Short mmCIF file of C-alpha atoms in Angstrom, two decimals:
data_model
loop_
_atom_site.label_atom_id
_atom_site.label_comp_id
_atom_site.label_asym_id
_atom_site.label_seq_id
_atom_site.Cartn_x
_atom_site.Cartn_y
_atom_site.Cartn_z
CA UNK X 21 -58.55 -6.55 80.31
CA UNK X 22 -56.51 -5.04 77.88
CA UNK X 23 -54.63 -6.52 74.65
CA UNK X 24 -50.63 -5.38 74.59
CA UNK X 25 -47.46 -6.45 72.89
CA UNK X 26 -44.61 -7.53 75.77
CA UNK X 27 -41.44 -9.44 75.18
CA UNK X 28 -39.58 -11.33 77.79
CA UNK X 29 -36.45 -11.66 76.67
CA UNK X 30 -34.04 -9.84 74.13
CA UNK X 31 -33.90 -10.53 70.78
CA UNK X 32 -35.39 -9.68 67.16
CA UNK X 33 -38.75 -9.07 65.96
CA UNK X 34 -39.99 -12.31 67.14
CA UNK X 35 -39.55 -12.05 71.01
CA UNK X 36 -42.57 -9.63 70.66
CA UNK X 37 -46.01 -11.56 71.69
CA UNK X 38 -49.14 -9.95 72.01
CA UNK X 39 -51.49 -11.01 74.73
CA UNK X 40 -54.07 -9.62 77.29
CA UNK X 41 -53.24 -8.02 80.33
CA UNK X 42 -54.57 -6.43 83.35
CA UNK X 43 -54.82 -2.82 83.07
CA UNK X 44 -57.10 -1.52 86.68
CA UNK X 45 -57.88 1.58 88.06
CA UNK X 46 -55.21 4.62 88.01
CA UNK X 47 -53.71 5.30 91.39
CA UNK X 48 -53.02 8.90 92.68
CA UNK X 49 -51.53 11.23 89.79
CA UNK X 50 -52.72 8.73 87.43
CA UNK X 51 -55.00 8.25 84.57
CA UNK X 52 -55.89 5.19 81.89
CA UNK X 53 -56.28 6.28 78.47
CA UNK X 54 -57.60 4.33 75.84
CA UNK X 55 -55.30 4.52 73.05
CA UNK X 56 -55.97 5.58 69.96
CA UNK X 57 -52.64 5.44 68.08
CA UNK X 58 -49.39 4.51 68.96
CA UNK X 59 -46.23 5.42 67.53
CA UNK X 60 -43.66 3.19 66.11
CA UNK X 61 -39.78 4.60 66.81
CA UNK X 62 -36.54 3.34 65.82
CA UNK X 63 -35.85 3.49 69.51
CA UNK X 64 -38.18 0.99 70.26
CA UNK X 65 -35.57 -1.74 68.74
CA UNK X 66 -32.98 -0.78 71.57
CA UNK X 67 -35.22 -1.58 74.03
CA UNK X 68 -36.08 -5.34 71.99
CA UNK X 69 -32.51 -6.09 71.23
CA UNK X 70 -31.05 -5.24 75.06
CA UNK X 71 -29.09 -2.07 73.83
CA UNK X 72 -31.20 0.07 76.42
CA UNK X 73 -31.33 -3.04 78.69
CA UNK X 74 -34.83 -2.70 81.11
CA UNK X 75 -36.71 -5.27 83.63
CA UNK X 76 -37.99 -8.36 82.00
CA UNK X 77 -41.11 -9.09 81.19
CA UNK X 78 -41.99 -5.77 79.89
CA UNK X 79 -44.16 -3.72 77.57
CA UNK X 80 -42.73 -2.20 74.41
CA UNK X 81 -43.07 1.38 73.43
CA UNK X 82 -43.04 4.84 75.09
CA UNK X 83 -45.25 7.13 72.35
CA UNK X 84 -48.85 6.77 71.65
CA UNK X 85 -51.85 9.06 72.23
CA UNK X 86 -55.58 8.59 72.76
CA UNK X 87 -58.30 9.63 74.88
CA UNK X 88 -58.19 9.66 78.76
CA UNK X 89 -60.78 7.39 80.50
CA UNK X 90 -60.30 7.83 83.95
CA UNK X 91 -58.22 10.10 86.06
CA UNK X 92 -56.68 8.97 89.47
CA UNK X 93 -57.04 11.28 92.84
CA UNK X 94 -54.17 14.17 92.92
CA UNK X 95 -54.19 14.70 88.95
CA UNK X 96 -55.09 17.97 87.69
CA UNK X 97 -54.83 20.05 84.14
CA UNK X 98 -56.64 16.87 82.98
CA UNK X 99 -60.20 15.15 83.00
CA UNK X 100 -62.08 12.42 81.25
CA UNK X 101 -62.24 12.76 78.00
CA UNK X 102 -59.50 14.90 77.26
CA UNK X 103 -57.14 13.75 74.17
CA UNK X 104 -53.85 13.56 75.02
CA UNK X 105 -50.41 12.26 73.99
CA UNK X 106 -46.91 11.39 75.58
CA UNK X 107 -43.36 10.15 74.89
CA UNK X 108 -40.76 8.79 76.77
CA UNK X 109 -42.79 7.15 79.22
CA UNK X 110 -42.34 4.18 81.11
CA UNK X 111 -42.53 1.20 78.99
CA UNK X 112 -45.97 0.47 77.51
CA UNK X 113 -47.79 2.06 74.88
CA UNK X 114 -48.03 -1.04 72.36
CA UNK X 115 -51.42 -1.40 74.39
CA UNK X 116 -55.25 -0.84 74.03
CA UNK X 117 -54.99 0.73 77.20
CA UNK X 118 -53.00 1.93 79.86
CA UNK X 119 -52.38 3.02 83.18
CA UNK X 120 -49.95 5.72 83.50
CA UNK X 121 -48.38 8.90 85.55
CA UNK X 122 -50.07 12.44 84.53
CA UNK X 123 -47.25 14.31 84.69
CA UNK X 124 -45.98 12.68 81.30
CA UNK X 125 -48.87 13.80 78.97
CA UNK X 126 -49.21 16.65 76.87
CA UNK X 127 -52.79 17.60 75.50
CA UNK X 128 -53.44 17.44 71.51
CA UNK X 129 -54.68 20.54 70.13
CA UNK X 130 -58.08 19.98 68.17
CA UNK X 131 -56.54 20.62 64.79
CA UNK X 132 -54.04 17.82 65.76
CA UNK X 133 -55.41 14.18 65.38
CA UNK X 134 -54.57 11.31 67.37
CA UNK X 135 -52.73 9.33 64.53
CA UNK X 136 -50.65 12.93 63.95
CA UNK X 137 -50.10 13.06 67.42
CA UNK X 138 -48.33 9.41 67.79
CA UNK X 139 -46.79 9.75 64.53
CA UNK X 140 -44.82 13.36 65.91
CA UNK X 141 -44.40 13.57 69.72
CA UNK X 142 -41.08 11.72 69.65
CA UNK X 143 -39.65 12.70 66.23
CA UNK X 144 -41.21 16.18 66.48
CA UNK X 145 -40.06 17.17 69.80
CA UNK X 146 -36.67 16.11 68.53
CA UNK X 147 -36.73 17.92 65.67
CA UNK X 148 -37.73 20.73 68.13
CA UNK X 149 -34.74 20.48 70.34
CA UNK X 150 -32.52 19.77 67.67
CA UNK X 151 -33.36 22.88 66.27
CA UNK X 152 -34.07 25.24 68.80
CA UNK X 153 -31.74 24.01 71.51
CA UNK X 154 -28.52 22.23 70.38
CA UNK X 155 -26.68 25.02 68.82
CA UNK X 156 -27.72 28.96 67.80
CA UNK X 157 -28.40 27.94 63.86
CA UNK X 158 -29.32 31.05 62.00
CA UNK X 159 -31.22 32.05 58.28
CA UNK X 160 -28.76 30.94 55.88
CA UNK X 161 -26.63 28.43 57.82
CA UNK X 162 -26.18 25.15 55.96
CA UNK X 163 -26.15 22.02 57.72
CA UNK X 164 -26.08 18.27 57.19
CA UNK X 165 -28.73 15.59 58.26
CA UNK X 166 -28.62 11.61 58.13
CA UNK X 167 -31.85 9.94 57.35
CA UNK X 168 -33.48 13.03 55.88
CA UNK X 169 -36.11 11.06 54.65
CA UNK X 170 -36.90 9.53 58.23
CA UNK X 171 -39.54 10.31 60.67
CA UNK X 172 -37.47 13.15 62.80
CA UNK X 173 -35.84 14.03 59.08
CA UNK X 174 -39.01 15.02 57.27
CA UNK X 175 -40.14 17.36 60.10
CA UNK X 176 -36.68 18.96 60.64
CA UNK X 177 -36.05 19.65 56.71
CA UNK X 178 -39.27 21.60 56.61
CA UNK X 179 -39.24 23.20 60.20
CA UNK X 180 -35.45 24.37 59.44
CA UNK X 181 -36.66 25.38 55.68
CA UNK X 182 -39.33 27.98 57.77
CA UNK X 183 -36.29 28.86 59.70
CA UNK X 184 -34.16 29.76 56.19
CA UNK X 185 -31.79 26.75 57.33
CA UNK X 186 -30.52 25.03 54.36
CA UNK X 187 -29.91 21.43 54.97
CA UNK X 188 -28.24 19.21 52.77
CA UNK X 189 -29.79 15.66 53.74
CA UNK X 190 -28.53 11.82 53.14
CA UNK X 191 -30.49 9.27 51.86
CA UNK X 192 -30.10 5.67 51.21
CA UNK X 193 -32.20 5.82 47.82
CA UNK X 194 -33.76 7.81 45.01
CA UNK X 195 -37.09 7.63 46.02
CA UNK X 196 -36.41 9.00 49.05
CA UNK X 197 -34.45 11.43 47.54
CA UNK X 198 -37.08 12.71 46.51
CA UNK X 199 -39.17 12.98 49.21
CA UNK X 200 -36.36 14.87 51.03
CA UNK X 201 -36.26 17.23 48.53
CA UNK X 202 -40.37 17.67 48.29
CA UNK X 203 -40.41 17.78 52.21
CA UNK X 204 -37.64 20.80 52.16
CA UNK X 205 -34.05 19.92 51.59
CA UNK X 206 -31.80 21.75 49.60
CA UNK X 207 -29.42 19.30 48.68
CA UNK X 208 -29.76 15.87 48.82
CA UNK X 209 -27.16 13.09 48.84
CA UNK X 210 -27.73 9.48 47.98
CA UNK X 211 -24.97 7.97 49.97
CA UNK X 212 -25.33 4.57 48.62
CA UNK X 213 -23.96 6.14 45.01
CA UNK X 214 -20.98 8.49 45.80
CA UNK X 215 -17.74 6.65 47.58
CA UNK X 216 -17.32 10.07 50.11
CA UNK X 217 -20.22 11.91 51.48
CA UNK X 218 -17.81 14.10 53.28
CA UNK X 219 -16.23 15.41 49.93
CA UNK X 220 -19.63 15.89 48.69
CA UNK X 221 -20.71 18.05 51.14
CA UNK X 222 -17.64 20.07 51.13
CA UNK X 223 -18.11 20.07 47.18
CA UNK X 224 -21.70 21.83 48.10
CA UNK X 225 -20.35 24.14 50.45
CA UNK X 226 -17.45 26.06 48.02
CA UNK X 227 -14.96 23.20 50.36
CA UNK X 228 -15.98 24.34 53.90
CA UNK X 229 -17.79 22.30 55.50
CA UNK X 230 -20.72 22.72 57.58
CA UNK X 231 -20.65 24.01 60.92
CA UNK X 232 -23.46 21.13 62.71
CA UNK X 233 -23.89 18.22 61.40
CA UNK X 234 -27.04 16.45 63.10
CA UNK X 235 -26.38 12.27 62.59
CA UNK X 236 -29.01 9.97 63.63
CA UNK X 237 -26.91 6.99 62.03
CA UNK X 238 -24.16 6.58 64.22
CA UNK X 239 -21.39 3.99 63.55
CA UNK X 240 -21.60 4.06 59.84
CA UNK X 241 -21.84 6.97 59.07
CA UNK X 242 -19.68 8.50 62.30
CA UNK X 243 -16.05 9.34 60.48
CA UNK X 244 -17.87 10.77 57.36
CA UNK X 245 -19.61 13.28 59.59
CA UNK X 246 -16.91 14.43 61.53
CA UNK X 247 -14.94 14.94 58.07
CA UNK X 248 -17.83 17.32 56.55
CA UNK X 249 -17.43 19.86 59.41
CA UNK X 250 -15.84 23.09 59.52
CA UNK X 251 -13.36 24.14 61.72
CA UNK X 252 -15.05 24.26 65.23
CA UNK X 253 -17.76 22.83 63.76
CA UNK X 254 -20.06 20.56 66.00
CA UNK X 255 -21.55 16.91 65.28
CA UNK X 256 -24.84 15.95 66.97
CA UNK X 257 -24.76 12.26 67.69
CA UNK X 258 -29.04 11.71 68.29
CA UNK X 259 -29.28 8.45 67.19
CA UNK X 260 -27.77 4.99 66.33
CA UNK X 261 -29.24 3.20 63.82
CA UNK X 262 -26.69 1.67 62.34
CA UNK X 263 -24.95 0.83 65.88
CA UNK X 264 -23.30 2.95 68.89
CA UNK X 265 -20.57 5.33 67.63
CA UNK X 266 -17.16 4.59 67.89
CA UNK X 267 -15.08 5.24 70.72
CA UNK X 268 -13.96 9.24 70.29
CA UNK X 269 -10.34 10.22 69.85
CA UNK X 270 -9.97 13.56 71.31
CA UNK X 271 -6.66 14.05 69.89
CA UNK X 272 -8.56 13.66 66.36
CA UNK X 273 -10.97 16.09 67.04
CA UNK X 274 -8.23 18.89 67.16
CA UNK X 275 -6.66 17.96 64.56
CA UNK X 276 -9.63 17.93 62.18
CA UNK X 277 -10.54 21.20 63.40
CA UNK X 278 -10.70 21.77 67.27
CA UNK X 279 -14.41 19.79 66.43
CA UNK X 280 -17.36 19.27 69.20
CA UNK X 281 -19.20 16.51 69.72
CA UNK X 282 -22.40 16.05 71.62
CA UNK X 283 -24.75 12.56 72.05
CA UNK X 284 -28.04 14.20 73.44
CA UNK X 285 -31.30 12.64 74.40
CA UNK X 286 -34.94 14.02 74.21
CA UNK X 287 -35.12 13.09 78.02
CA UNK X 288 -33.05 15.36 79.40
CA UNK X 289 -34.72 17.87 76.83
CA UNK X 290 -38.67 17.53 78.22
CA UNK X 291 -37.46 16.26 81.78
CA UNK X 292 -38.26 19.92 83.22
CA UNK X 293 -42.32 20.75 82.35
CA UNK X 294 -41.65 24.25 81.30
CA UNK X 295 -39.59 23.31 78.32
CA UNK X 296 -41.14 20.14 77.81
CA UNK X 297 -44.28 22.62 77.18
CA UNK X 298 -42.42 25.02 74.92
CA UNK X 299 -40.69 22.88 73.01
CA UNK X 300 -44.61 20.79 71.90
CA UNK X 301 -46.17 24.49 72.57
CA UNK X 302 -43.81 25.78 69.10
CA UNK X 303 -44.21 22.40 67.25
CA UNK X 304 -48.06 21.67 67.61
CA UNK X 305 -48.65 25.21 66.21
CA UNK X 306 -46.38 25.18 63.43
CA UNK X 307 -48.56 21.67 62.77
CA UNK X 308 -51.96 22.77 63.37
CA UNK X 309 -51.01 26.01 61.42
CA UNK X 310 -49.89 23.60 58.59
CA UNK X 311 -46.91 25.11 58.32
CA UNK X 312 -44.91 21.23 58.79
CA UNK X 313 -47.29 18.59 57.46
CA UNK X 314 -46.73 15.06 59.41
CA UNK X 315 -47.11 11.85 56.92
CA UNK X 316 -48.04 8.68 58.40
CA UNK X 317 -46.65 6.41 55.52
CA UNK X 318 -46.78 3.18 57.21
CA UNK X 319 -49.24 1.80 59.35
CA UNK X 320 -49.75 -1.36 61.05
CA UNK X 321 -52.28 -3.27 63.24
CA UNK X 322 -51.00 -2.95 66.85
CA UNK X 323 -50.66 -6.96 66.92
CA UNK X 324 -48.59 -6.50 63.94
CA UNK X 325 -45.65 -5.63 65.58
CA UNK X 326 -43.41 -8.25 64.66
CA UNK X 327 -43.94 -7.06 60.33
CA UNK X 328 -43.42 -3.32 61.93
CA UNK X 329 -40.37 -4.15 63.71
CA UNK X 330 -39.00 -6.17 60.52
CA UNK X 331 -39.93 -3.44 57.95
CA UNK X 332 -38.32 -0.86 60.41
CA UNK X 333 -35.16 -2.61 60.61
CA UNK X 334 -34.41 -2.97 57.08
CA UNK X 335 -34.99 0.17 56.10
CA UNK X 336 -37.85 0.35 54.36
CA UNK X 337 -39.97 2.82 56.21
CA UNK X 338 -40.24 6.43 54.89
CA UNK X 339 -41.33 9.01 57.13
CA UNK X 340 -43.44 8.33 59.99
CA UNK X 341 -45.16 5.24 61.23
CA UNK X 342 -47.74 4.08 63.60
CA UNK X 343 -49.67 1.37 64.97
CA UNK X 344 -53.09 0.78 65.62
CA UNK X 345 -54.90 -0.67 68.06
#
């Protein structure tokens, strides 16, 4: 038996329950692990509230990282024992343990803990394809990022810093103002103290624009983007924490600029092994090299869910979080 946190209907914080569970033997190309850490992602809300709407009952999470405990006939590149990590799995990790396909794990590099691990797979390798996939960003380009004081922010501000990418990041208050500006942004705007974010960036850019601007906010903060572009520019739509974006007006993408916009997801981003591999092969060494350090700021008792899910929510998080079984 295993302990796990499931929820059987949508809803807030409180449809979360934590109770044992039946966790067997792995069948072929699978393994159990015994997990060590597991990471705590905005995303994970979606799933609770029915905005990615999945089977219920069901587990919650799909990051965490531990040590494998048995391996199922047909698996190979791993054994017992080995440390591993994963994202985007099926539904699950807010467990003790697990039973789980091979094919989604990635091993952790012995410079790399486990807590590291949970707090970065998701956020990193999004940082990772934000950065090295979306569009060809070079030394000296300027860009904007929401949330620059978030999980995915704090490793992209000092990833793109390596890179000579100067970001100029939004917060939603001083102290994380500064810890944007610590963790490598140039520029940092408090949005909840100047009435147009869009004129401030173009202030900070001699009235250009910039030509990406990488949102993880979504409907709040969806106009405002768009308006701090340059002409052509592009806006990367990765997240939606403040709700989905607004339906798109083509018509008002030409006439701010003949814009771009793109809503990616890390799935179709690690869904083919090779890049999968590349994309955590560049990250974990940058990491282990200590070239990006990765903060765990919050963490929480894996039956603690509910508090983790609250403090999430409203905001209050800085950086990464995990939870611990």
């Amino acid at each position: 038996m295993a302990k796990a946190i499931r929820f059987y209907e949508t809803g807030g914080p409180e449809v979360l329950q934590w109770e044992s569970v039946e966790v067997g033997e792995p069948g072929t190309g699978e393994v159990r692990i015994r997990h060590e850490a597991v990471g705590l992602n905005f995303a994970d809300t979606y799933f609770r509230t029915g905005v990615y709407p999945v089977p219920l009952p069901n587990g919650m999470g799909v990051e965490a990282s531990g040590v494998i405990e048995a391996v199922g006939p047909g698996v190979e590149g791993f054994s017992e024992g080995d440390r591993v990590t994963y994202t985007g799995s099926p539904l699950g990790a807010y467990s003790t343990s697990r039973v789980m396909p091979a094919s989604h794990l990635i091993a952790i590099p012995d410079a790399i803990s486990c807590e590291t691990a949970a707090a970065m797979t998701m956020r990193g390798l999004t940082a990772s394809y934000l950065l090295r996939r979306i569009h060809p960003l070079e030394a000296g380009d300027t860009v904007l990022l929401t949330a620059a004081a978030g999980g995915v922010g704090l490793i992209f501000t000092q990833w793109a810093a390596k890179l000579g990418i100067n970001v100029i990041g939004t917060v939603s208050t001083e102290e994380k103002a500064a810890v944007a500006r610590a963790n490598g942004c140039a520029e940092v705007i408090v949005h909840t103290q100047v009435d147009d974010v869009a004129a401030r960036v173009r202030a900070l850019t001699d009235g250009q624009g910039v030509p990406v601007v990488f949102d993880s906010i979504g409907k709040a903060t969806f106009h405002n983007s768009l308006d701090a572009l340059l002409r052509r520019g592009l806006l990367v739509c990765f997240g939606t924490a403040s709700g989905p974006i607004p339906p798109i007006d083509a018509m008002q993408l030409a006439v701010k600029g003949s814009l771009f916009v793109t809503r990616p997801a890390l799935a179709d981003y690690i869904a083919d092994p090779a890049e999968r591999a590349a994309l955590a092969g560049e990250l974990f060494s940058h990491v282990a090299a200590g070239d990006i350090d990765v903060n765990v700021n919050q963490r929480y008792a894996l039956e603690e869910a509910v508090l983790a899910h609250k403090e999430l929510e409203t905001g209050r998080s800085i950086g990464s979080s995990v939870l611990l079984p």
